Amino acid sequence: MNDLERAVTTILSGYMSEILATSVLRKAQAKIGVPEGRLTRQHAARLQQELSSGVRLFAPTSAQPKLLEKLRTLIGDGPAAKSFSIDVEQEADVSRARLEVRRLVLQLGGNDFQAQRAATATSELVRNIIMYAGRGRFTCEPETGPPAALHIEASDNGPGIENLPLVLSGNYRSRTGLGRGLLGVKRLADRFNAASDRKGTKIQATFQL
Amino acid sequence: MREHEIPIISLFGHLLVPLQGDVTDSQMDRLRAQVLERIRRTGTDGLIIDASGVWMMDSHLCAVLGALAKAARLMGAQPVLCGLGPGVVMTLQTMGVELGGVDTALNLEGALKLLGVQVTTTHADDEGLDALLDCERTVGEREEEQGDDDEEKR
């Protein structure tokens, strides 16, 4: 156990037996995939969520708010999830954007699958910019909630997508794969908006976490 | 910044390509050329692409893998894709991206089996070891029983 883990256990064991406290923490860490000894304040948002289910089960109901408050003070809410934007101009930006999005989703308390969904959509949008417009901009805006969400936006001043409604209808098969990627983003996202004319394209997608 | 090369491993007359972490487009482009070159040079029977270490797969990576598999088959090597994780599969399915025409397996073992690799152990004295273990177990149990008896006597 590291210092932070010991501190969490100490707080928990003020309200339940020490054995229970240890196992509540261990269970919460296992759920978020952090092995013993590796807990840091980076994991705060996700740990908070998992710990509270253990607290609800094992601590006396009347003491729960106080206990949760103590935990929050100790762990903090982690570093605030910050928005970012990337000037997209080369292939390396695809990797950069999707890795950043993945990190943000996890920081907001999202799970691996949600991170994968948002990152895959990001990958499609940023690659489209490079392939069809050459350069553009990718922006990512987190919403801490609750419920938390992530807004992404890809915009460029390229030649635009000629038959956008057809592409998004799913009845279009391009040889280059543009349709498949964009339609995929639409299906992955909880909210999706696309606008395109001869002066450029702007795609917005929202992921609920 | 130069990205690391994806390894191509020779294994029982087949080629194994383990994909790990974040796979970029340029890595895949180089890999494709290298794999086909290796197939030509070594005359391999099968090509296993192990995607168990990939954290995400988008439509492009999927298309490149499909193309690599088709190219391998054209050259006479049987392609098998293995180790796709549940997250990757669900995301691809939601997007409606299909990876048709490629044989798949749950994991590397399954892929090797699919290509006809059979596992036989060469430990001839395995049986002897089992017998020895059995023997020890019986002795242990007997001692335990005796211990119980002793307690009863007391």
Tab-separated table of C-alpha atoms in Angstrom:
chain	number	residue	atom	x	y	z
A	1	MET	CA	0.000	0.000	0.000
A	2	ASN	CA	1.260	3.495	-0.751
A	3	ASP	CA	0.629	6.613	1.337
A	4	LEU	CA	-2.567	7.623	-0.450
A	5	GLU	CA	-4.019	4.133	-0.161
A	6	ARG	CA	-3.164	4.028	3.541
A	7	ALA	CA	-4.833	7.417	4.046
A	8	VAL	CA	-8.007	6.271	2.296
A	9	THR	CA	-8.083	3.085	4.368
A	10	THR	CA	-7.659	5.093	7.567
A	11	ILE	CA	-10.658	7.287	6.746
A	12	LEU	CA	-12.792	4.295	5.753
A	13	SER	CA	-11.908	2.331	8.876
A	14	GLY	CA	-13.314	5.135	11.029
A	15	TYR	CA	-16.727	3.938	9.816
A	16	MET	CA	-16.257	0.212	9.259
A	17	SER	CA	-13.915	-2.561	10.330
A	18	GLU	CA	-10.373	-2.319	9.061
A	19	ILE	CA	-10.712	-5.530	7.070
A	20	LEU	CA	-13.806	-4.172	5.332
A	21	ALA	CA	-12.091	-0.841	4.697
A	22	THR	CA	-9.145	-2.566	3.049
A	23	SER	CA	-11.344	-4.703	0.864
A	24	VAL	CA	-13.595	-1.794	-0.148
A	25	LEU	CA	-10.530	0.073	-1.382
A	26	ARG	CA	-9.069	-3.004	-3.032
A	27	LYS	CA	-12.350	-3.697	-4.822
A	28	ALA	CA	-12.638	-0.069	-5.993
A	29	GLN	CA	-9.059	-0.143	-7.312
A	30	ALA	CA	-9.660	-3.417	-9.098
A	31	LYS	CA	-12.738	-1.916	-10.770
A	32	ILE	CA	-10.750	1.007	-12.165
A	33	GLY	CA	-7.804	-1.237	-12.982
A	34	VAL	CA	-5.229	0.284	-10.632
A	35	PRO	CA	-3.079	-2.335	-8.848
A	36	GLU	CA	-2.261	-1.963	-5.167
A	37	GLY	CA	0.500	0.527	-4.552
A	38	ARG	CA	-0.218	2.467	-7.741
A	39	LEU	CA	-3.061	4.740	-6.653
A	40	THR	CA	-2.492	8.431	-7.387
A	41	ARG	CA	-4.682	11.529	-7.327
A	42	GLN	CA	-4.939	11.163	-11.116
A	43	HIS	CA	-7.455	8.383	-10.511
A	44	ALA	CA	-9.587	10.549	-8.228
A	45	ALA	CA	-12.731	10.910	-10.337
A	46	ARG	CA	-13.093	7.222	-11.083
A	47	LEU	CA	-12.030	6.033	-7.639
A	48	GLN	CA	-14.520	8.384	-5.982
A	49	GLN	CA	-17.337	6.732	-7.938
A	50	GLU	CA	-16.312	3.177	-7.091
A	51	LEU	CA	-15.580	3.942	-3.441
A	52	SER	CA	-18.983	5.479	-2.911
A	53	SER	CA	-20.733	2.245	-3.868
A	54	GLY	CA	-18.675	0.455	-1.201
A	55	VAL	CA	-19.441	3.190	1.295
A	56	ARG	CA	-23.179	2.922	0.597
A	57	LEU	CA	-23.031	-0.805	1.281
A	58	PHE	CA	-20.960	-0.892	4.431
A	59	ALA	CA	-21.014	2.435	6.280
A	60	PRO	CA	-23.948	3.474	8.505
A	61	THR	CA	-26.388	5.530	6.404
A	62	SER	CA	-26.293	8.579	8.670
A	63	ALA	CA	-22.492	8.776	8.523
A	64	GLN	CA	-22.193	8.387	4.767
A	65	PRO	CA	-22.299	12.074	3.695
A	66	LYS	CA	-19.583	12.942	6.198
A	67	LEU	CA	-17.432	10.015	5.119
A	68	LEU	CA	-17.794	10.831	1.424
A	69	GLU	CA	-16.912	14.451	2.148
A	70	LYS	CA	-13.734	13.354	3.976
A	71	LEU	CA	-12.754	11.154	1.056
A	72	ARG	CA	-13.333	14.002	-1.393
A	73	THR	CA	-11.132	16.317	0.646
A	74	LEU	CA	-8.386	13.722	0.750
A	75	ILE	CA	-8.399	12.559	-2.843
A	76	GLY	CA	-9.671	15.775	-4.384
A	77	ASP	CA	-11.504	15.792	-7.660
A	78	GLY	CA	-8.254	15.261	-9.516
A	79	PRO	CA	-6.846	17.712	-11.991
A	80	ALA	CA	-9.691	19.568	-13.678
A	81	ALA	CA	-10.524	18.148	-17.100
A	82	LYS	CA	-9.409	20.850	-19.499
A	83	SER	CA	-10.542	21.508	-23.026
A	84	PHE	CA	-7.914	21.428	-25.753
A	85	SER	CA	-7.578	22.004	-29.442
A	86	ILE	CA	-5.096	20.793	-32.012
A	87	ASP	CA	-4.072	22.348	-35.298
A	88	VAL	CA	-4.310	19.331	-37.527
A	89	GLU	CA	-1.786	19.144	-40.315
A	90	GLN	CA	0.021	15.824	-40.254
A	91	GLU	CA	-0.697	12.174	-39.628
A	92	ALA	CA	0.890	12.216	-36.169
A	93	ASP	CA	-1.930	14.538	-35.087
A	94	VAL	CA	-4.406	11.665	-35.501
A	95	SER	CA	-2.664	9.665	-32.770
A	96	ARG	CA	-2.192	12.716	-30.612
A	97	ALA	CA	-5.850	13.712	-30.767
A	98	ARG	CA	-7.254	10.253	-30.032
A	99	LEU	CA	-4.853	9.629	-27.132
A	100	GLU	CA	-5.749	13.001	-25.603
A	101	VAL	CA	-9.462	12.243	-25.962
A	102	ARG	CA	-9.012	8.864	-24.335
A	103	ARG	CA	-7.194	10.470	-21.418
A	104	LEU	CA	-9.947	13.082	-21.013
A	105	VAL	CA	-12.774	10.529	-21.031
A	106	LEU	CA	-11.055	8.458	-18.334
A	107	GLN	CA	-10.387	11.606	-16.330
A	108	LEU	CA	-14.077	12.512	-16.521
A	109	GLY	CA	-14.915	9.151	-14.993
A	110	GLY	CA	-15.770	7.330	-18.225
A	111	ASN	CA	-14.970	3.657	-18.680
A	112	ASP	CA	-12.667	1.993	-21.210
A	113	PHE	CA	-15.423	1.344	-23.712
A	114	GLN	CA	-16.588	4.963	-23.638
A	115	ALA	CA	-12.997	6.105	-24.038
A	116	GLN	CA	-12.609	3.815	-27.001
A	117	ARG	CA	-15.797	5.064	-28.644
A	118	ALA	CA	-14.870	8.740	-28.343
A	119	ALA	CA	-11.268	8.097	-29.376
A	120	THR	CA	-12.296	6.065	-32.411
A	121	ALA	CA	-14.642	8.845	-33.531
A	122	THR	CA	-11.828	11.359	-33.015
A	123	SER	CA	-9.515	9.215	-35.088
A	124	GLU	CA	-11.993	9.152	-37.974
A	125	LEU	CA	-12.658	12.899	-37.916
A	126	VAL	CA	-9.028	13.990	-37.663
A	127	ARG	CA	-7.960	11.589	-40.398
A	128	ASN	CA	-10.729	12.907	-42.639
A	129	ILE	CA	-9.339	16.420	-42.177
A	130	ILE	CA	-5.890	15.308	-43.300
A	131	MET	CA	-7.101	13.194	-46.188
A	132	TYR	CA	-9.695	15.525	-47.647
A	133	ALA	CA	-8.848	19.034	-46.495
A	134	GLY	CA	-5.110	18.843	-45.789
A	135	ARG	CA	-5.385	20.852	-42.593
A	136	GLY	CA	-7.943	21.963	-40.058
A	137	ARG	CA	-8.696	22.154	-36.374
A	138	PHE	CA	-9.829	19.674	-33.754
A	139	THR	CA	-11.382	20.875	-30.500
A	140	CYS	CA	-12.396	18.914	-27.460
A	141	GLU	CA	-14.620	20.331	-24.727
A	142	PRO	CA	-15.305	18.339	-21.544
A	143	GLU	CA	-18.430	18.781	-19.469
A	144	THR	CA	-17.889	17.645	-15.896
A	145	GLY	CA	-21.606	17.276	-15.230
A	146	PRO	CA	-23.083	15.193	-13.727
A	147	PRO	CA	-23.772	13.613	-16.094
A	148	ALA	CA	-20.368	14.126	-17.668
A	149	ALA	CA	-20.024	14.462	-21.408
A	150	LEU	CA	-17.423	15.177	-24.033
A	151	HIS	CA	-17.959	17.418	-27.039
A	152	ILE	CA	-15.632	17.115	-30.007
A	153	GLU	CA	-15.509	19.262	-33.084
A	154	ALA	CA	-13.545	18.920	-36.305
A	155	SER	CA	-13.512	21.799	-38.739
A	156	ASP	CA	-11.631	22.625	-41.916
A	157	ASN	CA	-11.675	24.988	-44.879
A	158	GLY	CA	-11.384	22.201	-47.411
A	159	PRO	CA	-13.520	21.620	-50.502
A	160	GLY	CA	-16.418	20.261	-48.437
A	161	ILE	CA	-18.320	17.002	-48.688
A	162	GLU	CA	-20.357	17.013	-51.856
A	163	ASN	CA	-23.278	14.768	-50.976
A	164	LEU	CA	-23.353	14.881	-47.186
A	165	PRO	CA	-26.985	13.751	-46.717
A	166	LEU	CA	-26.361	10.738	-48.928
A	167	VAL	CA	-23.136	9.875	-47.065
A	168	LEU	CA	-24.928	10.038	-43.725
A	169	SER	CA	-27.897	8.022	-44.956
A	170	GLY	CA	-25.694	4.927	-45.109
A	171	ASN	CA	-26.507	4.202	-48.745
A	172	TYR	CA	-23.273	5.613	-50.032
A	173	ARG	CA	-20.133	3.593	-50.655
A	174	SER	CA	-17.072	5.623	-51.423
A	175	ARG	CA	-13.902	4.027	-52.695
A	176	THR	CA	-11.829	6.160	-50.360
A	177	GLY	CA	-13.683	5.278	-47.183
A	178	LEU	CA	-14.821	8.793	-46.275
A	179	GLY	CA	-18.462	7.762	-45.980
A	180	ARG	CA	-17.712	4.808	-43.764
A	181	GLY	CA	-15.718	6.846	-41.265
A	182	LEU	CA	-18.159	9.721	-41.014
A	183	LEU	CA	-21.185	7.462	-40.793
A	184	GLY	CA	-19.349	5.510	-38.100
A	185	VAL	CA	-18.884	8.676	-36.054
A	186	LYS	CA	-22.580	9.445	-36.386
A	187	ARG	CA	-23.450	5.981	-35.087
A	188	LEU	CA	-20.929	6.119	-32.223
A	189	ALA	CA	-21.956	9.558	-30.966
A	190	ASP	CA	-24.922	10.369	-28.742
A	191	ARG	CA	-25.431	13.668	-30.554
A	192	PHE	CA	-24.109	14.430	-34.003
A	193	ASN	CA	-24.166	17.441	-36.254
A	194	ALA	CA	-22.528	17.913	-39.649
A	195	ALA	CA	-22.428	20.912	-41.925
A	196	SER	CA	-20.503	21.236	-45.140
A	197	ASP	CA	-20.341	23.518	-48.150
A	198	ARG	CA	-17.717	24.386	-50.737
A	199	LYS	CA	-15.853	26.521	-48.236
A	200	GLY	CA	-15.418	23.924	-45.541
A	201	THR	CA	-16.765	21.296	-43.211
A	202	LYS	CA	-17.690	21.287	-39.536
A	203	ILE	CA	-18.563	18.113	-37.659
A	204	GLN	CA	-19.685	18.088	-34.024
A	205	ALA	CA	-20.249	15.034	-31.878
A	206	THR	CA	-21.157	14.577	-28.222
A	207	PHE	CA	-20.476	11.533	-26.061
A	208	GLN	CA	-22.390	11.016	-22.810
A	209	LEU	CA	-20.276	9.417	-20.108
B	1	MET	CA	10.090	11.347	-34.358
B	2	ARG	CA	10.544	7.855	-35.757
B	3	GLU	CA	7.979	5.348	-34.534
B	4	HIS	CA	9.113	1.905	-33.573
B	5	GLU	CA	8.748	-0.856	-36.120
B	6	ILE	CA	6.076	-3.468	-35.590
B	7	PRO	CA	7.869	-6.819	-35.240
B	8	ILE	CA	7.322	-9.688	-37.653
B	9	ILE	CA	8.058	-12.999	-35.948
B	10	SER	CA	8.645	-16.359	-37.623
B	11	LEU	CA	6.818	-19.107	-35.758
B	12	PHE	CA	6.459	-22.774	-36.802
B	13	GLY	CA	6.562	-21.891	-40.510
B	14	HIS	CA	4.125	-18.995	-40.115
B	15	LEU	CA	4.516	-15.284	-39.616
B	16	LEU	CA	3.219	-13.598	-36.474
B	17	VAL	CA	2.557	-9.861	-36.321
B	18	PRO	CA	1.693	-8.594	-32.827
B	19	LEU	CA	-0.001	-5.182	-32.912
B	20	GLN	CA	0.491	-3.201	-29.708
B	21	GLY	CA	-0.887	0.002	-28.239
B	22	ASP	CA	-1.478	2.906	-30.571
B	23	VAL	CA	-0.906	1.862	-34.177
B	24	THR	CA	-0.369	4.739	-36.602
B	25	ASP	CA	-1.128	4.846	-40.319
B	26	SER	CA	2.525	5.131	-41.318
B	27	GLN	CA	3.465	2.170	-39.108
B	28	MET	CA	0.803	0.122	-40.876
B	29	ASP	CA	1.964	1.251	-44.318
B	30	ARG	CA	5.522	0.124	-43.571
B	31	LEU	CA	4.281	-3.093	-41.981
B	32	ARG	CA	2.245	-3.989	-45.030
B	33	ALA	CA	5.230	-3.721	-47.361
B	34	GLN	CA	7.514	-5.576	-44.955
B	35	VAL	CA	5.095	-8.434	-44.334
B	36	LEU	CA	4.519	-9.047	-48.032
B	37	GLU	CA	8.259	-8.978	-48.638
B	38	ARG	CA	8.803	-11.510	-45.845
B	39	ILE	CA	6.086	-13.781	-47.236
B	40	ARG	CA	7.781	-13.738	-50.623
B	41	ARG	CA	11.218	-14.405	-49.173
B	42	THR	CA	10.324	-17.112	-46.680
B	43	GLY	CA	7.375	-18.751	-48.401
B	44	THR	CA	5.380	-18.810	-45.196
B	45	ASP	CA	2.161	-20.841	-44.943
B	46	GLY	CA	0.152	-18.556	-42.708
B	47	LEU	CA	0.051	-14.984	-41.466
B	48	ILE	CA	-1.242	-14.359	-37.950
B	49	ILE	CA	-2.128	-10.819	-36.964
B	50	ASP	CA	-2.534	-10.651	-33.209
B	51	ALA	CA	-4.577	-7.568	-32.303
B	52	SER	CA	-4.940	-8.354	-28.588
B	53	GLY	CA	-2.679	-5.434	-27.648
B	54	VAL	CA	-4.492	-2.839	-29.762
B	55	TRP	CA	-6.447	-0.331	-27.709
B	56	MET	CA	-8.619	0.983	-30.537
B	57	MET	CA	-9.325	0.198	-34.141
B	58	ASP	CA	-10.932	2.685	-36.514
B	59	SER	CA	-12.299	2.125	-40.001
B	60	HIS	CA	-8.962	2.960	-41.601
B	61	LEU	CA	-6.907	0.491	-39.565
B	62	CYS	CA	-9.605	-2.059	-40.224
B	63	ALA	CA	-9.407	-1.433	-43.972
B	64	VAL	CA	-5.599	-1.673	-43.977
B	65	LEU	CA	-5.727	-4.967	-42.058
B	66	GLY	CA	-8.308	-6.277	-44.511
B	67	ALA	CA	-6.122	-5.255	-47.439
B	68	LEU	CA	-3.046	-6.859	-45.863
B	69	ALA	CA	-4.942	-10.086	-45.318
B	70	LYS	CA	-6.174	-10.118	-48.914
B	71	ALA	CA	-2.693	-9.419	-50.262
B	72	ALA	CA	-1.253	-12.240	-48.138
B	73	ARG	CA	-3.868	-14.626	-49.476
B	74	LEU	CA	-3.081	-13.583	-53.050
B	75	MET	CA	0.508	-14.580	-52.378
B	76	GLY	CA	-0.552	-17.938	-51.018
B	77	ALA	CA	-0.305	-17.357	-47.270
B	78	GLN	CA	-3.407	-17.945	-45.162
B	79	PRO	CA	-4.227	-14.901	-43.042
B	80	VAL	CA	-5.747	-15.214	-39.548
B	81	LEU	CA	-6.722	-12.293	-37.344
B	82	CYS	CA	-6.846	-13.007	-33.642
B	83	GLY	CA	-7.245	-11.407	-30.235
B	84	LEU	CA	-9.768	-8.673	-31.040
B	85	GLY	CA	-11.010	-7.346	-27.686
B	86	PRO	CA	-14.680	-6.844	-26.781
B	87	GLY	CA	-14.342	-3.051	-26.836
B	88	VAL	CA	-12.786	-3.028	-30.290
B	89	VAL	CA	-15.407	-5.404	-31.630
B	90	MET	CA	-18.343	-3.480	-30.155
B	91	THR	CA	-17.035	-0.181	-31.494
B	92	LEU	CA	-16.527	-1.573	-34.991
B	93	GLN	CA	-19.981	-3.102	-34.929
B	94	THR	CA	-21.625	0.132	-33.792
B	95	MET	CA	-19.893	1.937	-36.627
B	96	GLY	CA	-21.075	-0.664	-39.088
B	97	VAL	CA	-17.532	-1.444	-40.195
B	98	GLU	CA	-17.101	-5.006	-41.360
B	99	LEU	CA	-13.976	-7.021	-41.693
B	100	GLY	CA	-15.259	-9.602	-44.099
B	101	GLY	CA	-13.398	-12.483	-45.594
B	102	VAL	CA	-10.686	-12.833	-42.946
B	103	ASP	CA	-10.485	-15.891	-40.733
B	104	THR	CA	-10.505	-14.975	-37.068
B	105	ALA	CA	-9.598	-16.719	-33.831
B	106	LEU	CA	-10.144	-15.896	-30.181
B	107	ASN	CA	-6.448	-15.806	-29.372
B	108	LEU	CA	-3.000	-16.746	-30.599
B	109	GLU	CA	-3.453	-20.382	-29.598
B	110	GLY	CA	-6.665	-20.558	-31.603
B	111	ALA	CA	-4.978	-18.966	-34.609
B	112	LEU	CA	-2.122	-21.480	-34.524
B	113	LYS	CA	-4.611	-24.316	-34.228
B	114	LEU	CA	-6.521	-22.937	-37.194
B	115	LEU	CA	-3.307	-23.032	-39.210
B	116	GLY	CA	-2.761	-26.650	-38.261
B	117	VAL	CA	-0.109	-26.270	-35.584
B	118	GLN	CA	-0.437	-29.099	-33.087
B	119	VAL	CA	0.942	-29.000	-29.603
B	120	THR	CA	2.636	-32.079	-28.227
B	121	THR	CA	4.690	-32.074	-25.078
B	122	THR	CA	7.991	-33.863	-25.078
B	123	HIS	CA	8.109	-34.602	-21.374
B	124	ALA	CA	8.206	-38.397	-21.598
B	125	ASP	CA	8.233	-38.745	-17.828
B	126	ASP	CA	5.025	-36.746	-17.376
B	127	GLU	CA	3.227	-39.930	-16.469
B	128	GLY	CA	5.865	-40.829	-13.937
B	129	LEU	CA	5.547	-37.381	-12.400
B	130	ASP	CA	1.786	-37.755	-12.139
B	131	ALA	CA	2.209	-41.108	-10.456
B	132	LEU	CA	4.694	-39.597	-8.043
B	133	LEU	CA	2.288	-36.746	-7.220
B	134	ASP	CA	-0.537	-39.223	-6.695
B	135	CYS	CA	1.675	-41.231	-4.418
B	136	GLU	CA	2.604	-38.193	-2.363
B	137	ARG	CA	-1.037	-37.158	-2.127
B	138	THR	CA	-1.979	-40.547	-0.743
B	139	VAL	CA	0.781	-40.385	1.796
B	140	GLY	CA	-0.318	-36.880	2.813
B	141	GLU	CA	-3.910	-37.973	3.228
B	142	ARG	CA	-2.855	-40.928	5.255
B	143	GLU	CA	-0.813	-38.734	7.569
B	144	GLU	CA	-3.790	-36.417	7.962
B	145	GLU	CA	-6.024	-39.308	8.843
B	146	GLN	CA	-3.523	-40.464	11.368
B	147	GLY	CA	-3.426	-36.976	12.844
B	148	ASP	CA	-7.208	-37.106	13.250
B	149	ASP	CA	-6.913	-40.421	14.967
B	150	ASP	CA	-4.346	-39.017	17.363
B	151	GLU	CA	-6.669	-36.164	18.236
B	152	GLU	CA	-9.491	-38.539	18.895
B	153	LYS	CA	-7.335	-40.544	21.227
B	154	ARG	CA	-6.498	-37.443	23.198
